[in-house]
Amino acid sequence: MSDQVRDSRDLRILVLHGPNLNLLGRREPGIYGAGTLADVDAELALAAKELDVEIECFQSNHEGELIDRIQQAMGRAAGIVINPAGLTHTSVSLRDALLATELPVVEVHLSNIHAREDFRRASMISDIALGVITGLGARGYRYGFEGLVGYLRG
Ligand code: DQA
């Protein structure tokens, strides 16, 4: 089946987690919560089943690996949910890769990046994103995922 004639059941969403998110549950739990990344991915897998879409979750501490996955999404995925973590505030390359895909992107942050240190307020991604969810904890991933699927299904 070609991309043009895909129906909504063929949607595949790529979920990307940036550096240090593998430490969720152990890393500053007062800010990021007690749940683990496996909990986040399991919750998203459930949501994907409910919404009848395919999901692929990937975490890396390496900018280049994240960029490789973004490039691989071209022609394969219908949209991207990403928590770029610390790279949010620094990575032109991540921004460029996301732009290259021409896919809708939802940016998610567990903490409210506008209510912390000044440097976290700036995002390289927000102005090219379909939407941004920040400060709602792990549930933000689900909201972002559902919002993206809703957008794609019109
Ligand atoms: C984060 C916020 C970033 O500023 C930080 O570097 C992270 C996690 C969040 O989910 O709240 O690693 O993206």
CSV table of C-alpha atoms and ligand atoms in Angstrom, one decimal:
chain,number,residue,atom,x,y,z
A,1,MET,CA,0.0,0.0,0.0
A,2,SER,CA,1.4,3.4,-0.9
A,3,ASP,CA,1.7,6.2,1.6
A,4,GLN,CA,-1.0,8.1,-0.3
A,5,VAL,CA,-3.7,5.5,0.3
A,6,ARG,CA,-2.8,4.6,3.9
A,7,ASP,CA,-5.9,4.5,6.1
A,8,SER,CA,-5.7,5.5,9.7
A,9,ARG,CA,-5.1,1.9,11.0
A,10,ASP,CA,-1.8,2.1,9.2
A,11,LEU,CA,-0.5,5.0,11.3
A,12,ARG,CA,2.9,4.5,12.8
A,13,ILE,CA,4.1,7.0,15.4
A,14,LEU,CA,7.8,7.3,16.5
A,15,VAL,CA,8.3,8.2,20.2
A,16,LEU,CA,11.8,9.5,21.0
A,17,HIS,CA,13.3,10.0,24.4
A,18,GLY,CA,16.5,12.1,24.7
A,19,PRO,CA,19.6,11.9,27.0
A,20,ASN,CA,19.2,10.8,30.7
A,21,LEU,CA,15.6,9.8,30.3
A,22,ASN,CA,16.7,6.2,30.8
A,23,LEU,CA,17.2,7.3,34.4
A,24,LEU,CA,13.6,8.2,35.0
A,25,GLY,CA,12.4,7.0,38.4
A,26,ARG,CA,15.9,7.5,39.9
A,27,ARG,CA,16.8,10.9,38.4
A,28,GLU,CA,15.6,13.9,40.4
A,29,PRO,CA,12.2,12.2,41.2
A,30,GLY,CA,11.0,15.4,42.8
A,31,ILE,CA,11.0,17.0,39.3
A,32,TYR,CA,10.6,14.0,37.0
A,33,GLY,CA,8.5,11.7,39.1
A,34,ALA,CA,8.9,8.1,40.4
A,35,GLY,CA,7.8,6.3,37.2
A,36,THR,CA,10.4,4.7,35.0
A,37,LEU,CA,10.8,5.0,31.2
A,38,ALA,CA,9.5,1.5,30.9
A,39,ASP,CA,6.3,2.7,32.6
A,40,VAL,CA,6.0,5.5,30.1
A,41,ASP,CA,6.5,3.2,27.1
A,42,ALA,CA,4.1,0.6,28.5
A,43,GLU,CA,1.4,3.3,28.9
A,44,LEU,CA,2.0,4.5,25.4
A,45,ALA,CA,1.8,1.0,24.0
A,46,LEU,CA,-1.6,0.7,25.7
A,47,ALA,CA,-2.8,3.9,24.2
A,48,ALA,CA,-1.5,2.8,20.8
A,49,LYS,CA,-3.5,-0.4,21.1
A,50,GLU,CA,-6.7,1.5,22.1
A,51,LEU,CA,-6.2,3.9,19.2
A,52,ASP,CA,-5.2,1.1,16.8
A,53,VAL,CA,-1.9,2.7,15.7
A,54,GLU,CA,1.6,1.3,15.6
A,55,ILE,CA,4.1,2.7,17.9
A,56,GLU,CA,7.9,2.6,18.1
A,57,CYS,CA,9.7,4.0,21.2
A,58,PHE,CA,13.4,4.7,21.3
A,59,GLN,CA,15.7,6.3,23.9
A,60,SER,CA,19.3,7.4,23.4
A,61,ASN,CA,21.9,9.4,25.2
A,62,HIS,CA,23.5,10.2,21.9
A,63,GLU,CA,22.3,13.0,19.6
A,64,GLY,CA,23.5,11.3,16.5
A,65,GLU,CA,21.5,8.1,17.3
A,66,LEU,CA,18.4,10.2,17.8
A,67,ILE,CA,19.0,11.9,14.4
A,68,ASP,CA,19.5,8.6,12.7
A,69,ARG,CA,16.1,7.4,14.0
A,70,ILE,CA,14.4,10.6,12.9
A,71,GLN,CA,15.8,10.2,9.4
A,72,GLN,CA,14.7,6.6,9.3
A,73,ALA,CA,11.2,7.8,10.1
A,74,MET,CA,11.0,9.5,6.8
A,75,GLY,CA,8.5,7.6,4.7
A,76,ARG,CA,7.8,5.1,7.5
A,77,ALA,CA,6.2,7.1,10.3
A,78,ALA,CA,3.2,9.5,10.2
A,79,GLY,CA,4.4,11.6,13.1
A,80,ILE,CA,6.8,12.0,16.0
A,81,VAL,CA,6.5,12.5,19.7
A,82,ILE,CA,9.7,13.7,21.2
A,83,ASN,CA,11.1,14.6,24.6
A,84,PRO,CA,14.5,15.9,23.5
A,85,ALA,CA,15.5,16.4,27.1
A,86,GLY,CA,18.6,18.5,27.4
A,87,LEU,CA,19.0,18.7,23.6
A,88,THR,CA,15.8,20.7,23.6
A,89,HIS,CA,17.8,23.8,24.5
A,90,THR,CA,20.9,23.3,22.4
A,91,SER,CA,20.4,21.1,19.3
A,92,VAL,CA,20.2,22.8,15.9
A,93,SER,CA,20.9,19.4,14.4
A,94,LEU,CA,17.9,17.8,16.0
A,95,ARG,CA,15.7,20.6,14.8
A,96,ASP,CA,17.1,20.3,11.3
A,97,ALA,CA,16.5,16.5,11.3
A,98,LEU,CA,12.9,17.0,12.4
A,99,LEU,CA,12.3,19.7,9.8
A,100,ALA,CA,13.8,17.4,7.1
A,101,THR,CA,11.1,14.8,7.8
A,102,GLU,CA,8.3,17.2,7.2
A,103,LEU,CA,6.3,15.2,9.7
A,104,PRO,CA,4.1,16.6,12.5
A,105,VAL,CA,6.1,16.7,15.8
A,106,VAL,CA,4.8,16.9,19.3
A,107,GLU,CA,7.3,18.1,21.9
A,108,VAL,CA,6.8,16.7,25.4
A,109,HIS,CA,8.5,17.6,28.7
A,110,LEU,CA,7.7,16.0,32.1
A,111,SER,CA,8.6,19.2,33.9
A,112,ASN,CA,7.4,22.7,33.1
A,113,ILE,CA,10.4,24.0,31.3
A,114,HIS,CA,9.1,27.6,31.7
A,115,ALA,CA,9.1,27.4,35.5
A,116,ARG,CA,12.7,26.3,36.0
A,117,GLU,CA,16.1,27.8,35.2
A,118,ASP,CA,16.1,30.5,32.5
A,119,PHE,CA,18.1,28.4,30.0
A,120,ARG,CA,15.4,25.8,29.9
A,121,ARG,CA,12.8,28.3,28.7
A,122,ALA,CA,14.4,28.3,25.2
A,123,SER,CA,13.5,25.4,22.9
A,124,MET,CA,15.0,24.7,19.5
A,125,ILE,CA,11.9,22.6,18.7
A,126,SER,CA,8.8,24.4,20.0
A,127,ASP,CA,8.3,26.8,17.1
A,128,ILE,CA,8.5,23.9,14.5
A,129,ALA,CA,6.2,21.6,16.6
A,130,LEU,CA,2.6,21.0,16.0
A,131,GLY,CA,2.2,21.3,19.8
A,132,VAL,CA,4.0,21.3,23.1
A,133,ILE,CA,3.1,19.6,26.4
A,134,THR,CA,5.2,20.6,29.3
A,135,GLY,CA,4.8,20.2,33.1
A,136,LEU,CA,2.1,17.4,33.2
A,137,GLY,CA,4.5,14.6,34.1
A,138,ALA,CA,4.5,11.2,32.5
A,139,ARG,CA,0.8,11.7,31.5
A,140,GLY,CA,2.0,14.4,29.1
A,141,TYR,CA,3.3,11.7,26.8
A,142,ARG,CA,-0.1,10.2,26.5
A,143,TYR,CA,-1.8,13.5,25.9
A,144,GLY,CA,0.8,14.4,23.2
A,145,PHE,CA,0.4,11.0,21.6
A,146,GLU,CA,-3.4,11.2,21.5
A,147,GLY,CA,-3.2,14.7,20.3
A,148,LEU,CA,-0.9,13.7,17.4
A,149,VAL,CA,-3.1,10.8,16.4
A,150,GLY,CA,-6.2,13.0,16.5
A,151,TYR,CA,-4.5,15.5,14.3
A,152,LEU,CA,-3.4,12.9,11.8
A,153,ARG,CA,-6.9,11.4,11.6
A,154,GLY,CA,-8.4,14.9,11.2
B,1,DQA,C1,13.0,17.6,30.3
B,1,DQA,C2,13.4,19.1,30.6
B,1,DQA,C3,14.8,19.4,30.1
B,1,DQA,O1,15.2,20.7,30.5
B,1,DQA,C4,15.8,18.4,30.8
B,1,DQA,O2,17.1,18.7,30.3
B,1,DQA,C5,15.4,17.0,30.7
B,1,DQA,C6,14.0,16.6,30.8
B,1,DQA,C7,11.6,17.2,30.9
B,1,DQA,O3,11.1,16.2,30.4
B,1,DQA,O4,11.1,17.9,31.7
B,1,DQA,O5,16.3,16.1,30.6
B,1,DQA,O6,12.9,17.5,28.9
